[in-house]
Tab-separated table of C-alpha atoms and ligand atoms in Angstrom:
chain	number	residue	atom	x	y	z
A	1495	MET	CA	101.315	136.472	79.861
A	1496	LYS	CA	99.076	134.902	81.689
A	1497	ALA	CA	99.904	132.313	84.211
A	1498	PHE	CA	97.878	131.479	87.398
A	1499	ILE	CA	99.841	132.172	90.529
A	1500	ILE	CA	99.569	131.199	94.042
A	1501	ASN	CA	97.515	134.526	95.866
A	1502	THR	CA	97.069	133.697	99.223
A	1503	THR	CA	96.980	130.100	100.931
A	1504	HIS	CA	93.326	128.722	101.494
A	1505	GLU	CA	92.197	130.164	97.473
A	1506	TYR	CA	92.389	128.704	94.411
A	1507	PRO	CA	95.340	129.997	91.936
A	1508	VAL	CA	93.616	133.103	90.431
A	1509	LYS	CA	95.335	134.150	86.992
A	1510	ILE	CA	96.568	137.117	86.181
A	1511	SER	CA	99.624	139.215	83.562
A	1512	VAL	CA	102.617	138.379	84.384
A	1513	PRO	CA	105.678	139.694	82.727
A	1514	PHE	CA	107.703	137.513	80.274
A	1515	PRO	CA	110.209	135.135	82.145
A	1516	VAL	CA	114.366	136.494	82.195
A	1517	LEU	CA	116.242	133.847	80.752
A	1518	LYS	CA	119.526	133.319	83.487
A	1519	GLU	CA	122.081	131.116	82.679
A	1520	ASN	CA	121.325	127.849	80.760
A	1521	GLU	CA	118.019	128.681	80.134
A	1522	VAL	CA	115.617	128.289	77.334
A	1523	TYR	CA	112.027	129.031	77.318
A	1524	LEU	CA	109.372	126.344	75.876
A	1525	LYS	CA	105.687	127.843	75.088
A	1526	LEU	CA	104.238	125.449	76.986
A	1527	THR	CA	101.165	123.016	75.418
A	1528	ALA	CA	99.760	121.644	78.570
A	1529	SER	CA	100.400	120.587	82.235
A	1530	SER	CA	98.884	118.369	84.921
A	1531	LEU	CA	97.722	118.461	88.297
A	1532	ASN	CA	99.541	116.979	91.405
A	1533	HIS	CA	98.177	116.369	94.674
A	1534	ARG	CA	100.973	118.666	96.056
A	1535	ASP	CA	99.435	121.675	93.747
A	1536	LEU	CA	96.323	121.007	95.854
A	1537	TRP	CA	98.567	121.044	100.050
A	1538	ILE	CA	99.973	124.160	98.285
A	1539	THR	CA	96.785	125.990	97.909
A	1540	LYS	CA	96.172	124.888	101.471
A	1541	GLY	CA	98.892	126.565	103.551
A	1542	LEU	CA	100.315	122.964	103.907
A	1543	TYR	CA	103.877	122.316	102.493
A	1544	PRO	CA	106.383	123.946	102.941
A	1545	GLY	CA	108.471	126.971	101.163
A	1546	ILE	CA	105.889	128.793	99.833
A	1547	ARG	CA	106.536	131.763	98.191
A	1548	ILE	CA	102.886	133.473	96.871
A	1549	GLY	CA	102.860	135.224	94.219
A	1550	ALA	CA	104.605	132.248	92.733
A	1551	ILE	CA	103.495	130.762	89.413
A	1552	MET	CA	102.011	127.134	89.637
A	1553	GLY	CA	102.380	124.130	88.062
A	1554	SER	CA	105.153	121.079	88.210
A	1555	ASP	CA	103.456	119.410	84.933
A	1556	GLY	CA	104.366	120.366	81.691
A	1557	CYS	CA	105.214	119.436	78.003
A	1558	GLY	CA	105.842	122.229	75.859
A	1559	MET	CA	107.580	124.052	72.474
A	1560	ILE	CA	110.957	125.693	71.299
A	1561	ASP	CA	109.925	125.772	67.625
A	1562	ASP	CA	108.669	122.462	65.784
A	1563	LYS	CA	109.936	120.255	69.265
A	1564	ALA	CA	107.945	118.853	71.656
A	1565	TYR	CA	109.730	118.497	75.279
A	1566	ILE	CA	108.070	117.188	78.986
A	1567	ILE	CA	109.796	119.104	81.771
A	1568	ASN	CA	111.809	117.082	84.460
A	1569	PRO	CA	110.736	118.882	87.487
A	1570	GLY	CA	112.862	117.818	90.035
A	1571	LEU	CA	115.176	120.662	90.728
A	1572	ASP	CA	119.229	120.251	91.396
A	1573	TRP	CA	118.731	116.621	92.024
A	1574	GLY	CA	122.012	116.219	93.296
A	1575	GLU	CA	125.253	114.353	92.646
A	1576	LEU	CA	123.508	111.105	94.472
A	1577	GLN	CA	121.576	108.338	93.637
A	1578	SER	CA	120.432	107.002	97.275
A	1579	HIS	CA	118.358	110.601	98.202
A	1580	GLN	CA	118.380	114.410	96.789
A	1581	SER	CA	120.384	117.050	98.225
A	1582	SER	CA	119.522	120.277	100.077
A	1583	ALA	CA	119.412	123.147	96.646
A	1584	PHE	CA	116.658	120.101	95.030
A	1585	ARG	CA	113.282	121.761	94.621
A	1586	VAL	CA	110.319	120.230	92.882
A	1587	LEU	CA	109.747	123.472	89.736
A	1588	GLY	CA	106.217	124.925	90.006
A	1589	VAL	CA	106.644	126.929	93.912
A	1590	PRO	CA	108.775	128.267	94.851
A	1591	ASP	CA	110.496	128.928	91.336
A	1592	ASP	CA	107.773	129.643	88.981
A	1593	GLY	CA	105.829	126.678	87.160
A	1594	THR	CA	104.202	125.204	84.377
A	1595	PHE	CA	100.395	127.431	85.323
A	1596	GLY	CA	101.579	130.332	82.328
A	1597	GLN	CA	101.769	130.584	78.495
A	1598	PHE	CA	106.276	130.397	78.806
A	1599	ILE	CA	109.001	129.285	81.365
A	1600	ALA	CA	112.178	130.050	81.745
A	1601	ILE	CA	113.820	126.673	82.686
A	1602	ASN	CA	117.396	124.814	82.036
A	1603	LYS	CA	117.324	123.591	79.051
A	1604	LYS	CA	119.109	119.823	80.957
A	1605	TYR	CA	115.658	119.615	82.431
A	1606	LEU	CA	113.611	119.282	78.875
A	1607	PHE	CA	113.534	115.684	77.285
A	1608	PRO	CA	112.043	114.332	73.491
A	1609	LYS	CA	108.397	114.205	74.413
A	1610	PRO	CA	108.146	110.509	73.452
A	1611	GLU	CA	106.119	109.998	70.461
A	1612	HIS	CA	103.295	108.183	71.469
A	1613	LEU	CA	101.958	110.474	73.805
A	1614	SER	CA	100.021	113.375	72.907
A	1615	HIS	CA	101.063	116.634	74.392
A	1616	ALA	CA	97.350	116.009	77.101
A	1617	GLU	CA	99.107	112.859	77.862
A	1618	ALA	CA	102.706	113.553	78.383
A	1619	ALA	CA	102.309	116.403	79.946
A	1620	SER	CA	100.548	113.424	82.439
A	1621	LEU	CA	103.895	111.629	83.522
A	1622	PRO	CA	106.689	113.884	84.379
A	1623	LEU	CA	106.301	114.904	88.609
A	1624	ALA	CA	103.583	111.360	89.027
A	1625	GLY	CA	106.051	109.445	86.151
A	1626	VAL	CA	109.132	109.022	87.615
A	1627	THR	CA	107.824	109.382	91.497
A	1628	ALA	CA	105.614	105.817	90.590
A	1629	PHE	CA	109.039	104.682	88.243
A	1630	ARG	CA	111.251	105.510	91.425
A	1631	ALA	CA	109.516	103.811	93.989
A	1632	LEU	CA	108.396	100.095	91.964
A	1633	ILE	CA	111.779	100.075	89.683
A	1634	LYS	CA	114.690	101.867	91.816
A	1635	LYS	CA	113.357	100.903	95.426
A	1636	ALA	CA	111.369	98.166	96.476
A	1637	CYS	CA	113.700	96.903	93.199
A	1638	VAL	CA	110.094	95.167	91.522
A	1639	CYS	CA	111.392	91.535	89.702
A	1640	PRO	CA	108.285	89.930	87.249
A	1641	GLY	CA	106.073	87.661	88.312
A	1642	ASP	CA	106.426	88.926	91.728
A	1643	LYS	CA	102.842	90.307	93.374
A	1644	VAL	CA	102.514	93.961	93.823
A	1645	LEU	CA	100.013	95.709	95.941
A	1646	ILE	CA	99.969	99.380	94.963
A	1647	THR	CA	96.828	100.862	96.766
A	1648	GLY	CA	94.756	104.099	96.220
A	1649	ILE	CA	94.507	103.180	92.817
A	1650	GLY	CA	92.578	107.035	91.633
A	1651	GLY	CA	95.511	108.890	92.138
A	1652	GLY	CA	97.835	109.585	89.242
A	1653	VAL	CA	100.978	108.262	91.005
A	1654	ALA	CA	99.328	105.022	91.934
A	1655	LEU	CA	98.004	104.454	88.425
A	1656	PHE	CA	101.636	104.898	86.686
A	1657	ALA	CA	102.751	102.048	89.594
A	1658	MET	CA	99.964	100.056	88.653
A	1659	GLN	CA	100.826	100.298	84.509
A	1660	PHE	CA	104.777	100.235	84.929
A	1661	ALA	CA	103.882	96.461	86.968
A	1662	LEU	CA	102.142	95.406	85.162
A	1663	ALA	CA	105.116	95.757	82.206
A	1664	MET	CA	106.954	94.194	84.271
A	1665	GLY	CA	105.149	91.390	84.295
A	1666	CYS	CA	103.681	91.248	88.043
A	1667	TYR	CA	100.630	89.976	89.151
A	1668	VAL	CA	98.374	93.658	90.225
A	1669	VAL	CA	96.418	94.204	92.514
A	1670	VAL	CA	94.598	97.601	93.803
A	1671	SER	CA	93.063	98.926	96.569
A	1672	SER	CA	90.087	102.101	96.386
A	1673	SER	CA	87.686	104.178	98.295
A	1674	ASN	CA	85.829	103.432	94.870
A	1675	ASP	CA	84.258	100.030	93.098
A	1676	LEU	CA	84.306	101.789	89.754
A	1677	LYS	CA	87.547	102.694	89.775
A	1678	ILE	CA	88.943	99.260	91.310
A	1679	ALA	CA	86.298	97.974	88.141
A	1680	GLU	CA	88.279	100.697	85.629
A	1681	ALA	CA	92.243	98.996	87.480
A	1682	ILE	CA	91.493	95.285	86.540
A	1683	ASN	CA	89.678	96.919	82.481
A	1684	LEU	CA	93.230	97.633	82.484
A	1685	GLY	CA	95.187	95.184	83.526
A	1686	ALA	CA	94.775	94.490	87.026
A	1687	ASN	CA	94.269	91.011	88.434
A	1688	ALA	CA	92.527	92.786	91.323
A	1689	GLY	CA	91.328	94.908	93.970
A	1690	TYR	CA	89.732	95.878	97.733
A	1691	LEU	CA	88.148	98.278	99.104
A	1692	TYR	CA	89.450	99.514	101.989
A	1693	THR	CA	86.991	101.048	103.161
A	1694	ASN	CA	85.982	96.878	103.460
A	1695	PRO	CA	86.727	96.336	107.717
A	1696	ASP	CA	87.842	92.961	105.817
A	1697	TRP	CA	89.816	93.686	102.584
A	1698	ALA	CA	93.511	92.667	104.469
A	1699	LYS	CA	92.001	89.097	105.332
A	1700	ASN	CA	90.087	89.121	102.051
A	1701	LEU	CA	93.768	89.226	100.151
A	1702	ILE	CA	95.385	86.769	102.707
A	1703	ALA	CA	92.531	84.321	101.835
A	1704	ASP	CA	92.516	84.937	97.505
A	1705	ILE	CA	96.093	85.175	97.760
A	1706	GLY	CA	97.743	84.489	100.660
A	1707	GLY	CA	99.814	87.783	100.235
A	1708	VAL	CA	101.975	90.398	98.310
A	1709	ASP	CA	105.363	90.852	97.227
A	1710	ILE	CA	105.324	93.968	97.464
A	1711	ILE	CA	103.190	97.138	98.176
A	1712	ILE	CA	103.838	100.826	97.189
A	1713	ASP	CA	101.366	103.133	99.346
A	1714	GLY	CA	100.597	106.940	98.807
A	1715	ALA	CA	98.647	107.232	102.215
A	1716	CYS	CA	99.999	105.409	105.222
A	1717	GLY	CA	97.432	106.475	108.193
A	1718	ASP	CA	96.134	104.371	110.659
A	1719	GLY	CA	95.711	102.008	107.308
A	1720	PHE	CA	99.115	101.480	106.879
A	1721	GLU	CA	98.708	98.442	110.024
A	1722	LYS	CA	96.839	96.280	107.458
A	1723	LEU	CA	99.761	96.612	104.413
A	1724	ILE	CA	102.169	95.010	107.156
A	1725	LYS	CA	99.758	92.135	107.422
A	1726	VAL	CA	98.990	91.471	103.606
A	1727	CYS	CA	102.658	91.772	102.938
A	1728	ASN	CA	104.863	88.518	102.697
A	1729	PRO	CA	107.750	87.560	104.763
A	1730	GLY	CA	110.794	89.463	103.242
A	1731	GLY	CA	108.458	91.446	101.450
A	1732	ARG	CA	108.945	95.666	100.667
A	1733	ILE	CA	106.833	98.321	101.830
A	1734	VAL	CA	107.905	101.426	99.515
A	1735	PHE	CA	105.032	105.082	100.900
A	1736	TYR	CA	105.862	108.031	98.642
A	1737	GLY	CA	103.004	109.833	100.545
A	1738	ALA	CA	100.782	110.557	103.640
A	1739	THR	CA	97.125	111.827	102.358
A	1740	ALA	CA	96.280	109.431	105.447
A	1741	GLY	CA	98.406	111.188	107.643
A	1742	LYS	CA	100.118	109.704	109.866
A	1743	ILE	CA	101.049	105.861	111.395
A	1744	GLU	CA	100.613	105.984	114.659
A	1745	ASN	CA	99.496	101.649	115.437
A	1746	ILE	CA	101.937	99.479	114.196
A	1747	ASN	CA	103.217	97.051	116.227
A	1748	PRO	CA	107.412	96.818	115.187
A	1749	GLN	CA	107.249	92.058	115.833
A	1750	SER	CA	104.535	91.983	112.845
A	1751	ILE	CA	107.938	94.154	110.671
A	1752	PHE	CA	111.430	92.662	112.159
A	1753	TRP	CA	110.384	88.798	112.409
A	1754	ARG	CA	109.053	88.754	108.952
A	1755	GLN	CA	111.292	90.995	107.493
A	1756	ILE	CA	109.961	93.784	105.938
A	1757	SER	CA	111.219	96.805	104.368
A	1758	ILE	CA	109.627	99.580	105.003
A	1759	MET	CA	111.229	102.246	102.868
A	1760	GLY	CA	110.134	105.918	102.097
A	1761	THR	CA	110.452	107.652	98.865
A	1762	THR	CA	110.216	111.204	97.006
A	1763	MET	CA	110.766	111.835	92.927
A	1764	GLY	CA	113.636	110.630	91.321
A	1765	SER	CA	116.863	111.561	90.592
A	1766	GLN	CA	117.916	113.272	86.664
A	1767	GLU	CA	118.816	108.946	85.938
A	1768	ASP	CA	115.491	108.084	87.061
A	1769	PHE	CA	113.510	110.529	85.156
A	1770	SER	CA	115.741	109.211	81.674
A	1771	GLU	CA	115.779	105.742	82.245
A	1772	MET	CA	111.244	106.325	82.925
A	1773	VAL	CA	110.376	108.410	79.490
A	1774	ASP	CA	112.923	105.197	77.981
A	1775	PHE	CA	110.385	102.946	80.046
A	1776	VAL	CA	107.106	104.144	79.073
A	1777	ASN	CA	108.774	104.365	75.303
A	1778	ASN	CA	110.355	101.145	75.268
A	1779	HIS	CA	106.583	99.811	76.182
A	1780	LYS	CA	104.280	102.362	74.596
A	1781	ILE	CA	102.697	103.362	78.330
A	1782	SER	CA	99.966	106.287	77.423
A	1783	PRO	CA	99.005	107.880	80.937
A	1784	MET	CA	95.444	107.177	82.166
A	1785	ILE	CA	94.093	110.628	81.527
A	1786	TYR	CA	90.331	111.632	83.625
A	1787	LYS	CA	89.645	115.241	82.195
A	1788	THR	CA	91.570	117.524	80.256
A	1789	LEU	CA	90.488	121.108	80.976
A	1790	ASP	CA	91.197	124.751	79.145
A	1791	PHE	CA	93.911	126.904	80.757
A	1792	GLU	CA	91.177	128.646	82.202
A	1793	GLU	CA	90.524	126.174	84.006
A	1794	ILE	CA	92.295	125.384	86.555
A	1795	ALA	CA	91.206	126.287	89.384
A	1796	LYS	CA	87.976	122.738	88.433
A	1797	GLY	CA	91.392	120.905	88.315
A	1798	PHE	CA	91.231	121.819	91.746
A	1799	GLU	CA	87.969	121.049	92.845
A	1800	ILE	CA	87.826	117.396	91.590
A	1801	MET	CA	91.337	116.275	92.349
A	1802	GLU	CA	89.710	117.799	96.286
A	1803	SER	CA	86.369	115.672	95.369
A	1804	GLY	CA	88.767	112.998	95.306
A	1805	SER	CA	86.547	111.256	92.108
A	1806	GLN	CA	89.298	111.297	89.893
A	1807	PHE	CA	90.419	108.368	88.366
A	1808	GLY	CA	93.739	109.089	86.887
A	1809	LYS	CA	95.428	112.292	85.980
A	1810	ILE	CA	93.611	116.018	85.970
A	1811	VAL	CA	95.346	117.619	82.783
A	1812	PHE	CA	94.759	120.847	80.835
A	1813	SER	CA	95.355	121.755	77.490
A	1814	TYR	CA	96.646	125.872	76.527
A	1815	THR	CA	95.625	127.193	73.769
A	1816	ASP	CA	97.132	130.804	71.972
B	1301	NAP	N1	107.461	112.541	97.976
B	1301	NAP	C1	107.080	112.106	96.456
B	1301	NAP	O1	107.179	112.182	96.145
B	1301	NAP	C2	105.673	112.394	96.191
B	1301	NAP	C3	105.014	112.518	94.666
B	1301	NAP	C4	103.538	112.974	94.606
B	1301	NAP	C5	102.911	112.406	95.043
B	1301	NAP	N2	103.512	112.539	96.414
B	1301	NAP	C6	101.995	112.768	97.500
B	1301	NAP	O2	101.250	111.688	97.569
B	1301	NAP	C7	99.800	110.820	97.958
B	1301	NAP	C8	99.325	111.062	96.119
B	1301	NAP	O3	99.445	112.221	95.449
B	1301	NAP	P1	98.753	111.811	93.723
B	1301	NAP	O4	99.647	113.238	93.272
B	1301	NAP	O5	98.943	110.741	93.078
B	1301	NAP	O6	97.494	112.206	94.349
B	1301	NAP	P2	96.387	112.077	93.455
B	1301	NAP	O7	95.940	111.615	91.872
B	1301	NAP	O8	95.165	113.408	94.254
B	1301	NAP	O9	95.307	110.546	94.315
B	1301	NAP	C9	95.054	110.585	96.165
B	1301	NAP	C10	94.072	109.155	95.777
B	1301	NAP	O10	94.602	108.277	97.138
B	1301	NAP	C11	94.067	107.804	97.950
B	1301	NAP	N3	93.543	107.934	98.826
B	1301	NAP	C12	93.017	108.855	99.709
B	1301	NAP	N4	93.228	108.364	101.062
B	1301	NAP	C13	93.248	107.144	101.146
B	1301	NAP	C14	93.691	106.048	101.875
B	1301	NAP	N5	92.998	105.984	103.619
B	1301	NAP	N6	94.353	105.047	101.527
B	1301	NAP	C15	94.647	104.791	100.656
B	1301	NAP	N7	94.223	105.522	99.351
B	1301	NAP	C16	94.225	106.881	99.609
B	1301	NAP	C17	93.016	108.450	97.095
B	1301	NAP	O11	92.438	106.416	96.201
B	1301	NAP	P3	91.306	105.924	95.770
B	1301	NAP	O12	90.352	106.845	95.391
B	1301	NAP	O13	91.217	105.089	95.456
B	1301	NAP	O14	90.514	105.159	96.966
B	1301	NAP	C18	92.867	109.192	96.046
B	1301	NAP	O15	92.613	108.448	94.739
B	1301	NAP	C19	100.432	113.289	98.030
B	1301	NAP	O16	99.821	112.540	99.595
B	1301	NAP	C20	100.681	113.718	97.341
B	1301	NAP	O17	101.284	115.379	98.069
B	1301	NAP	C21	105.048	112.299	96.955
């Protein structure tokens, strides 16, 4: 079968013919119909991710068919028993384990969940990794409540957009940040209440002048900009971060955190329970993922180029044909 593998780092995945996967205990074959790109895939091609196995089929997100039934895959493998954190055996599907950028995958049936009926295959394929990360960050870690003021940073990102959609569904007042005016306008069009350019040095001052501050912040960037997140966080507020696209945080004044009783929490993907609850939430609220671009399976390298340029607003999806 055809699959895109990591051949070497510092190169986009390459398409080769690979042997049909062999089933292990409790595994079934899923014929993939769509997959989507996560920033993780880009980090892997840059050699900036632990546990890279050269030759592995890439891709964490997927939707596919078994007979006439459609499923999505929970890409969080072997989370373990505890809800507080993952076990040492935890892995993300798609390097080192063979992932979804192939025509078929052999996958333990416990990771398969029925495709939400209101979603197309492309939409469903964009949900798993980013959706569960956003759900755990916002609902499980930040414990968001209706009416909370929530800031979602870097709204062009896949996780950020799900966090925004989930917060809006919860009845929150949602503020977004971006490097791009058009992305802010698009987010407001989708229901966000306000938006700020994080590239404007005065954005935090402006937010405080406009709405006082926010109760909850969901961030995937960290870096030097994190200091401003603490400034705009209300006393008693919660900041949850799931990524570090902008690097280390080196400029924090601890007093600004402890005196104002701010909680800062890290989060990573989610448990089987989180995933199942996320799918229920998406079904109940009829949430449709934001797709920026749907490309053909053959065009996987183009998807990486788009993500590397940072121009996307939402998910980059690959649609598979026979
Ligand atoms: N821990 C986990 O489980 C987990 C899960 C998923 C992702 N992640 C990590 O989270 C990050 C985002 O992942 P993704 O897949 O959502 O990526 P993505 O779709 O490529 O989105 C990246 C977004 O980051 C935003 N950004 C870049 N620099 C920023 C800055 N200085 N301040 C605020 N936002 C900034 C940009 O937003 P604008 O274009 O709007 O400026 C960009 O659209 C990555 O680092 C990824 O590895 C972690």
